[in-house]
Amino acid sequence: GESVGLHLPTLSVQEGDNSIINCAYSNSASDYFIWYKQESGKGPQFIIDIRSNMDKRQGQRVTVLLNKTVKHLSLQIAATQPGDSAVYFCAEPHNQAGTALIFGKGTTLSVSS
Amino acid sequence: DAGVTQSPTHLIKTRGQQVTLRCSPKSGHDTVSWYQQALGQGPQFIFQYYEEEERQRGNFPDRFSGHQFPNYSSELNVNALLLGDSALYLCASSLFRAGTNTEAFFGQGTRLTVV
């Protein structure tokens, strides 16, 4: 069945380091992926998305890489800041007809000063 | 521009009771999805409403039902509450585009505790 999973439940980095959060997906037909950030007590916040016709997409301090061959997605955060501390989820659509999403379990990023 | 708003923010109910949660979508959005997020887990898709009809449904029992109003706002109803229904309930809104996926914006959620 469809599922979106993450390699590591937690990641601890020093302020200023680059962070890489990984995600493996199982549905090879998925053509859209999204990364969300969720801070404690808040709803998920959209970070960046990528469609399957792209391998890489860059935002402000964030880059998403998509490797369709091995069904792997990663989120890179440059110069990680304490404010980046949160749980990060990758997500893919429930199907191609709408915006219902399937989420992985999340990676908790902790940034120390 | 108001984002997605949910009410109430917190709620405590007793087993067997019924609960109604409310969501107002982001301005300009016409589609509302509901998710259940247990502690330490990712959000799980419950169902999605568009044009006042349930369009997609996740693996949740019939105790979970919903409604969408003409102004695109939505309600999530849960009957015969179980302890396991305790979770953060999230609402997400988006703009429907046929044949493609669009960005979904989430509200802050309603924390439901069943005792």
PDB file of C-alpha atoms in Angstrom:
ATOM      1  CA  GLY A   1       0.000   0.000   0.000  1.00  0.00           C
ATOM      2  CA  GLU A   2       0.919   3.626  -0.094  1.00  0.00           C
ATOM      3  CA  SER A   3       3.202   4.873   2.630  1.00  0.00           C
ATOM      4  CA  VAL A   4       5.673   7.610   3.275  1.00  0.00           C
ATOM      5  CA  GLY A   5       8.402   6.970   5.784  1.00  0.00           C
ATOM      6  CA  LEU A   6      11.478   8.624   7.207  1.00  0.00           C
ATOM      7  CA  HIS A   7      14.895   7.173   7.856  1.00  0.00           C
ATOM      8  CA  LEU A   8      15.621   8.763  11.224  1.00  0.00           C
ATOM      9  CA  PRO A   9      13.235   9.879  13.955  1.00  0.00           C
ATOM     10  CA  THR A  10      15.640  12.466  15.410  1.00  0.00           C
ATOM     11  CA  LEU A  11      18.463  14.671  14.171  1.00  0.00           C
ATOM     12  CA  SER A  12      20.623  16.906  16.357  1.00  0.00           C
ATOM     13  CA  VAL A  13      22.842  19.583  14.821  1.00  0.00           C
ATOM     14  CA  GLN A  14      24.798  22.645  15.868  1.00  0.00           C
ATOM     15  CA  GLU A  15      23.678  26.111  14.853  1.00  0.00           C
ATOM     16  CA  GLY A  16      25.204  27.007  11.512  1.00  0.00           C
ATOM     17  CA  ASP A  17      25.531  23.422  10.326  1.00  0.00           C
ATOM     18  CA  ASN A  18      23.683  22.121   7.285  1.00  0.00           C
ATOM     19  CA  SER A  19      20.908  19.619   8.034  1.00  0.00           C
ATOM     20  CA  ILE A  20      19.701  16.797   5.825  1.00  0.00           C
ATOM     21  CA  ILE A  21      16.412  15.071   6.532  1.00  0.00           C
ATOM     22  CA  ASN A  22      15.551  11.992   4.510  1.00  0.00           C
ATOM     23  CA  CYS A  23      12.348  10.343   3.431  1.00  0.00           C
ATOM     24  CA  ALA A  24      11.568   7.142   1.529  1.00  0.00           C
ATOM     25  CA  TYR A  25       8.278   6.656  -0.263  1.00  0.00           C
ATOM     26  CA  SER A  26       6.745   3.477  -1.619  1.00  0.00           C
ATOM     27  CA  ASN A  27       4.255   4.611  -4.267  1.00  0.00           C
ATOM     28  CA  SER A  28       6.212   4.905  -7.506  1.00  0.00           C
ATOM     29  CA  ALA A  29       3.182   6.569  -9.139  1.00  0.00           C
ATOM     30  CA  SER A  30       3.371   9.583  -6.806  1.00  0.00           C
ATOM     31  CA  ASP A  31       4.161  12.736  -8.755  1.00  0.00           C
ATOM     32  CA  TYR A  32       4.077  15.400  -6.066  1.00  0.00           C
ATOM     33  CA  PHE A  33       5.839  15.660  -2.728  1.00  0.00           C
ATOM     34  CA  ILE A  34       5.742  18.213   0.027  1.00  0.00           C
ATOM     35  CA  TRP A  35       7.806  18.977   3.109  1.00  0.00           C
ATOM     36  CA  TYR A  36       6.089  20.375   6.176  1.00  0.00           C
ATOM     37  CA  LYS A  37       7.508  21.802   9.401  1.00  0.00           C
ATOM     38  CA  GLN A  38       5.529  21.426  12.593  1.00  0.00           C
ATOM     39  CA  GLU A  39       6.473  23.335  15.725  1.00  0.00           C
ATOM     40  CA  SER A  40       5.184  22.288  19.104  1.00  0.00           C
ATOM     41  CA  GLY A  41       1.508  23.106  19.545  1.00  0.00           C
ATOM     42  CA  LYS A  42       1.068  24.282  15.969  1.00  0.00           C
ATOM     43  CA  GLY A  43      -0.257  22.893  12.730  1.00  0.00           C
ATOM     44  CA  PRO A  44       2.084  21.792   9.906  1.00  0.00           C
ATOM     45  CA  GLN A  45       3.582  24.645   7.931  1.00  0.00           C
ATOM     46  CA  PHE A  46       4.372  24.264   4.232  1.00  0.00           C
ATOM     47  CA  ILE A  47       8.097  24.507   3.484  1.00  0.00           C
ATOM     48  CA  ILE A  48       8.641  23.442  -0.100  1.00  0.00           C
ATOM     49  CA  ASP A  49       7.192  21.088  -2.690  1.00  0.00           C
ATOM     50  CA  ILE A  50       8.494  19.296  -5.755  1.00  0.00           C
ATOM     51  CA  ARG A  51       6.861  17.595  -8.708  1.00  0.00           C
ATOM     52  CA  SER A  52       8.174  14.378 -10.188  1.00  0.00           C
ATOM     53  CA  ASN A  53       9.400  16.072 -13.381  1.00  0.00           C
ATOM     54  CA  MET A  54      12.092  17.766 -11.294  1.00  0.00           C
ATOM     55  CA  ASP A  55      15.109  16.397  -9.410  1.00  0.00           C
ATOM     56  CA  LYS A  56      15.838  19.448  -7.319  1.00  0.00           C
ATOM     57  CA  ARG A  57      14.088  22.555  -6.131  1.00  0.00           C
ATOM     58  CA  GLN A  58      15.484  25.375  -4.049  1.00  0.00           C
ATOM     59  CA  GLY A  59      13.831  27.791  -1.671  1.00  0.00           C
ATOM     60  CA  GLN A  60      15.158  30.175   0.902  1.00  0.00           C
ATOM     61  CA  ARG A  61      17.825  28.161   2.789  1.00  0.00           C
ATOM     62  CA  VAL A  62      16.073  24.917   1.847  1.00  0.00           C
ATOM     63  CA  THR A  63      16.582  22.494  -1.009  1.00  0.00           C
ATOM     64  CA  VAL A  64      14.536  19.415  -1.806  1.00  0.00           C
ATOM     65  CA  LEU A  65      16.058  16.574  -3.797  1.00  0.00           C
ATOM     66  CA  LEU A  66      14.038  13.835  -5.438  1.00  0.00           C
ATOM     67  CA  ASN A  67      15.519  10.530  -6.570  1.00  0.00           C
ATOM     68  CA  LYS A  68      12.759   8.643  -8.332  1.00  0.00           C
ATOM     69  CA  THR A  69      14.980   5.661  -9.091  1.00  0.00           C
ATOM     70  CA  VAL A  70      15.277   4.722  -5.438  1.00  0.00           C
ATOM     71  CA  LYS A  71      12.100   6.518  -4.325  1.00  0.00           C
ATOM     72  CA  HIS A  72      13.944   8.837  -1.995  1.00  0.00           C
ATOM     73  CA  LEU A  73      13.295  12.428  -0.989  1.00  0.00           C
ATOM     74  CA  SER A  74      15.499  14.703   1.084  1.00  0.00           C
ATOM     75  CA  LEU A  75      15.251  18.141   2.626  1.00  0.00           C
ATOM     76  CA  GLN A  76      18.440  20.127   3.059  1.00  0.00           C
ATOM     77  CA  ILE A  77      18.484  23.127   5.379  1.00  0.00           C
ATOM     78  CA  ALA A  78      21.482  25.432   5.050  1.00  0.00           C
ATOM     79  CA  ALA A  79      22.974  27.250   8.028  1.00  0.00           C
ATOM     80  CA  THR A  80      20.518  25.692  10.457  1.00  0.00           C
ATOM     81  CA  GLN A  81      19.173  28.059  13.104  1.00  0.00           C
ATOM     82  CA  PRO A  82      17.561  27.402  16.511  1.00  0.00           C
ATOM     83  CA  GLY A  83      14.252  28.482  14.989  1.00  0.00           C
ATOM     84  CA  ASP A  84      14.467  25.509  12.646  1.00  0.00           C
ATOM     85  CA  SER A  85      13.938  23.157  15.582  1.00  0.00           C
ATOM     86  CA  ALA A  86      10.713  21.305  14.862  1.00  0.00           C
ATOM     87  CA  VAL A  87       9.305  18.064  13.498  1.00  0.00           C
ATOM     88  CA  TYR A  88       9.652  17.716   9.738  1.00  0.00           C
ATOM     89  CA  PHE A  89       7.281  15.605   7.666  1.00  0.00           C
ATOM     90  CA  CYS A  90       7.381  14.578   4.070  1.00  0.00           C
ATOM     91  CA  ALA A  91       4.000  13.997   2.462  1.00  0.00           C
ATOM     92  CA  GLU A  92       2.541  12.776  -0.803  1.00  0.00           C
ATOM     93  CA  PRO A  93      -0.992  13.000  -2.183  1.00  0.00           C
ATOM     94  CA  HIS A  94      -3.537  10.350  -1.238  1.00  0.00           C
ATOM     95  CA  ASN A  95      -4.192  10.164  -4.979  1.00  0.00           C
ATOM     96  CA  GLN A  96      -3.817  12.369  -8.018  1.00  0.00           C
ATOM     97  CA  ALA A  97      -7.314  13.788  -7.793  1.00  0.00           C
ATOM     98  CA  GLY A  98      -6.946  16.131  -4.877  1.00  0.00           C
ATOM     99  CA  THR A  99      -4.927  17.505  -2.026  1.00  0.00           C
ATOM    100  CA  ALA A 100      -5.499  14.840   0.641  1.00  0.00           C
ATOM    101  CA  LEU A 101      -2.071  13.866   1.923  1.00  0.00           C
ATOM    102  CA  ILE A 102      -0.265  10.861   3.330  1.00  0.00           C
ATOM    103  CA  PHE A 103       2.323  11.807   5.941  1.00  0.00           C
ATOM    104  CA  GLY A 104       5.318   9.973   7.269  1.00  0.00           C
ATOM    105  CA  LYS A 105       6.038   9.769  10.989  1.00  0.00           C
ATOM    106  CA  GLY A 106       8.380  12.752  11.028  1.00  0.00           C
ATOM    107  CA  THR A 107      11.942  13.643  11.981  1.00  0.00           C
ATOM    108  CA  THR A 108      12.539  15.799  15.028  1.00  0.00           C
ATOM    109  CA  LEU A 109      15.285  18.334  14.334  1.00  0.00           C
ATOM    110  CA  SER A 110      17.026  19.801  17.375  1.00  0.00           C
ATOM    111  CA  VAL A 111      19.386  22.723  16.855  1.00  0.00           C
ATOM    112  CA  SER A 112      21.730  23.696  19.653  1.00  0.00           C
ATOM    113  CA  SER A 113      23.518  27.031  19.930  1.00  0.00           C
TER     114      SER A 113
ATOM    115  CA  ASP B   1      -5.841  37.631   4.842  1.00  0.00           C
ATOM    116  CA  ALA B   2      -7.066  35.130   7.417  1.00  0.00           C
ATOM    117  CA  GLY B   3      -5.473  31.732   7.314  1.00  0.00           C
ATOM    118  CA  VAL B   4      -7.161  28.486   8.302  1.00  0.00           C
ATOM    119  CA  THR B   5      -8.949  28.862  11.622  1.00  0.00           C
ATOM    120  CA  GLN B   6     -10.172  26.073  13.850  1.00  0.00           C
ATOM    121  CA  SER B   7     -12.342  26.041  16.945  1.00  0.00           C
ATOM    122  CA  PRO B   8     -12.202  25.242  19.724  1.00  0.00           C
ATOM    123  CA  THR B   9      -8.475  25.030  20.427  1.00  0.00           C
ATOM    124  CA  HIS B  10      -8.876  22.547  23.255  1.00  0.00           C
ATOM    125  CA  LEU B  11     -11.710  20.249  24.269  1.00  0.00           C
ATOM    126  CA  ILE B  12     -12.262  17.588  26.907  1.00  0.00           C
ATOM    127  CA  LYS B  13     -15.005  15.009  26.427  1.00  0.00           C
ATOM    128  CA  THR B  14     -16.133  11.835  28.154  1.00  0.00           C
ATOM    129  CA  ARG B  15     -16.189   8.411  26.521  1.00  0.00           C
ATOM    130  CA  GLY B  16     -19.396   7.817  24.610  1.00  0.00           C
ATOM    131  CA  GLN B  17     -20.070  11.488  24.020  1.00  0.00           C
ATOM    132  CA  GLN B  18     -20.213  13.235  20.677  1.00  0.00           C
ATOM    133  CA  VAL B  19     -18.053  16.152  19.548  1.00  0.00           C
ATOM    134  CA  THR B  20     -18.152  18.728  16.754  1.00  0.00           C
ATOM    135  CA  LEU B  21     -15.054  20.546  15.555  1.00  0.00           C
ATOM    136  CA  ARG B  22     -15.127  23.511  13.223  1.00  0.00           C
ATOM    137  CA  CYS B  23     -12.888  24.869  10.488  1.00  0.00           C
ATOM    138  CA  SER B  24     -12.884  27.983   8.350  1.00  0.00           C
ATOM    139  CA  PRO B  25     -10.665  27.682   5.269  1.00  0.00           C
ATOM    140  CA  LYS B  26      -8.170  30.213   4.029  1.00  0.00           C
ATOM    141  CA  SER B  27      -9.770  32.969   1.978  1.00  0.00           C
ATOM    142  CA  GLY B  28     -10.227  31.855  -1.606  1.00  0.00           C
ATOM    143  CA  HIS B  29      -9.987  28.147  -0.839  1.00  0.00           C
ATOM    144  CA  ASP B  30     -12.845  25.776  -1.557  1.00  0.00           C
ATOM    145  CA  THR B  31     -11.602  22.390  -0.332  1.00  0.00           C
ATOM    146  CA  VAL B  32     -11.264  21.254   3.265  1.00  0.00           C
ATOM    147  CA  SER B  33      -9.500  18.145   4.544  1.00  0.00           C
ATOM    148  CA  TRP B  34      -9.442  16.790   8.085  1.00  0.00           C
ATOM    149  CA  TYR B  35      -6.605  14.918   9.738  1.00  0.00           C
ATOM    150  CA  GLN B  36      -6.083  13.156  13.053  1.00  0.00           C
ATOM    151  CA  GLN B  37      -2.645  13.414  14.629  1.00  0.00           C
ATOM    152  CA  ALA B  38      -1.871  11.184  17.575  1.00  0.00           C
ATOM    153  CA  LEU B  39       0.989  12.151  19.855  1.00  0.00           C
ATOM    154  CA  GLY B  40       4.336  11.482  18.195  1.00  0.00           C
ATOM    155  CA  GLN B  41       2.787  10.488  14.875  1.00  0.00           C
ATOM    156  CA  GLY B  42       2.227  12.117  11.532  1.00  0.00           C
ATOM    157  CA  PRO B  43      -1.240  13.383  10.595  1.00  0.00           C
ATOM    158  CA  GLN B  44      -3.633  10.704   9.292  1.00  0.00           C
ATOM    159  CA  PHE B  45      -6.114  11.684   6.590  1.00  0.00           C
ATOM    160  CA  ILE B  46      -9.757  11.369   7.666  1.00  0.00           C
ATOM    161  CA  PHE B  47     -11.717  12.830   4.750  1.00  0.00           C
ATOM    162  CA  GLN B  48     -11.947  15.702   2.302  1.00  0.00           C
ATOM    163  CA  TYR B  49     -14.863  17.934   1.347  1.00  0.00           C
ATOM    164  CA  TYR B  50     -15.403  19.839  -1.869  1.00  0.00           C
ATOM    165  CA  GLU B  51     -18.643  21.373  -3.154  1.00  0.00           C
ATOM    166  CA  GLU B  52     -20.336  20.307   0.091  1.00  0.00           C
ATOM    167  CA  GLU B  53     -19.690  16.626  -0.559  1.00  0.00           C
ATOM    168  CA  GLU B  54     -17.260  14.115   0.875  1.00  0.00           C
ATOM    169  CA  ARG B  55     -14.854  13.424  -1.996  1.00  0.00           C
ATOM    170  CA  GLN B  56     -12.199  11.214  -0.432  1.00  0.00           C
ATOM    171  CA  ARG B  57     -12.028   9.231   2.774  1.00  0.00           C
ATOM    172  CA  GLY B  58      -9.220   7.637   4.712  1.00  0.00           C
ATOM    173  CA  ASN B  59      -9.373   4.533   6.870  1.00  0.00           C
ATOM    174  CA  PHE B  60     -11.651   5.862   9.612  1.00  0.00           C
ATOM    175  CA  PRO B  61     -14.906   4.355  10.916  1.00  0.00           C
ATOM    176  CA  ASP B  62     -18.353   5.783  10.260  1.00  0.00           C
ATOM    177  CA  ARG B  63     -18.286   7.387  13.728  1.00  0.00           C
ATOM    178  CA  PHE B  64     -16.328  10.116  11.960  1.00  0.00           C
ATOM    179  CA  SER B  65     -18.519  12.257   9.765  1.00  0.00           C
ATOM    180  CA  GLY B  66     -18.385  15.734   8.379  1.00  0.00           C
ATOM    181  CA  HIS B  67     -20.098  18.507   6.597  1.00  0.00           C
ATOM    182  CA  GLN B  68     -19.186  21.423   4.372  1.00  0.00           C
ATOM    183  CA  PHE B  69     -21.286  24.561   4.214  1.00  0.00           C
ATOM    184  CA  PRO B  70     -21.929  26.868   1.217  1.00  0.00           C
ATOM    185  CA  ASN B  71     -19.311  29.304   2.563  1.00  0.00           C
ATOM    186  CA  TYR B  72     -16.744  26.432   2.384  1.00  0.00           C
ATOM    187  CA  SER B  73     -16.397  26.114   6.168  1.00  0.00           C
ATOM    188  CA  SER B  74     -16.539  22.609   7.538  1.00  0.00           C
ATOM    189  CA  GLU B  75     -17.372  20.558  10.599  1.00  0.00           C
ATOM    190  CA  LEU B  76     -15.967  17.263  11.808  1.00  0.00           C
ATOM    191  CA  ASN B  77     -18.266  15.171  13.998  1.00  0.00           C
ATOM    192  CA  VAL B  78     -17.179  12.196  16.035  1.00  0.00           C
ATOM    193  CA  ASN B  79     -19.796  10.015  17.727  1.00  0.00           C
ATOM    194  CA  ALA B  80     -19.430   7.493  20.563  1.00  0.00           C
ATOM    195  CA  LEU B  81     -16.023   8.829  21.550  1.00  0.00           C
ATOM    196  CA  LEU B  82     -13.316   6.369  22.554  1.00  0.00           C
ATOM    197  CA  LEU B  83     -10.206   7.031  24.590  1.00  0.00           C
ATOM    198  CA  GLY B  84      -8.215   6.356  21.427  1.00  0.00           C
ATOM    199  CA  ASP B  85      -9.864   9.329  19.720  1.00  0.00           C
ATOM    200  CA  SER B  86      -7.741  11.638  21.864  1.00  0.00           C
ATOM    201  CA  ALA B  87      -5.554  13.505  19.391  1.00  0.00           C
ATOM    202  CA  LEU B  88      -4.858  16.774  17.638  1.00  0.00           C
ATOM    203  CA  TYR B  89      -7.411  17.280  14.866  1.00  0.00           C
ATOM    204  CA  LEU B  90      -6.124  19.332  11.979  1.00  0.00           C
ATOM    205  CA  CYS B  91      -7.993  21.040   9.210  1.00  0.00           C
ATOM    206  CA  ALA B  92      -6.305  21.880   5.923  1.00  0.00           C
ATOM    207  CA  SER B  93      -7.684  23.990   3.110  1.00  0.00           C
ATOM    208  CA  SER B  94      -6.735  24.169  -0.536  1.00  0.00           C
ATOM    209  CA  LEU B  95      -8.021  25.311  -3.905  1.00  0.00           C
ATOM    210  CA  PHE B  96      -9.346  22.593  -6.168  1.00  0.00           C
ATOM    211  CA  ARG B  97      -7.596  22.200  -9.507  1.00  0.00           C
ATOM    212  CA  ALA B  98      -8.776  19.317 -11.678  1.00  0.00           C
ATOM    213  CA  GLY B  99      -6.115  16.728 -12.363  1.00  0.00           C
ATOM    214  CA  THR B 100      -3.396  18.295 -10.279  1.00  0.00           C
ATOM    215  CA  ASN B 101      -2.277  18.754  -6.709  1.00  0.00           C
ATOM    216  CA  THR B 102      -2.147  22.107  -4.998  1.00  0.00           C
ATOM    217  CA  GLU B 103      -0.687  23.374  -1.757  1.00  0.00           C
ATOM    218  CA  ALA B 104      -2.629  22.680   1.426  1.00  0.00           C
ATOM    219  CA  PHE B 105      -2.572  25.119   4.347  1.00  0.00           C
ATOM    220  CA  PHE B 106      -3.146  23.837   7.865  1.00  0.00           C
ATOM    221  CA  GLY B 107      -4.851  25.348  10.857  1.00  0.00           C
ATOM    222  CA  GLN B 108      -3.470  25.202  14.385  1.00  0.00           C
ATOM    223  CA  GLY B 109      -5.631  22.244  15.274  1.00  0.00           C
ATOM    224  CA  THR B 110      -8.069  21.272  18.005  1.00  0.00           C
ATOM    225  CA  ARG B 111      -6.640  19.228  20.867  1.00  0.00           C
ATOM    226  CA  LEU B 112      -9.308  16.687  21.848  1.00  0.00           C
ATOM    227  CA  THR B 113      -8.917  14.747  25.077  1.00  0.00           C
ATOM    228  CA  VAL B 114     -11.317  11.902  25.818  1.00  0.00           C
ATOM    229  CA  VAL B 115     -11.505  10.820  29.469  1.00  0.00           C
TER     230      VAL B 115
END
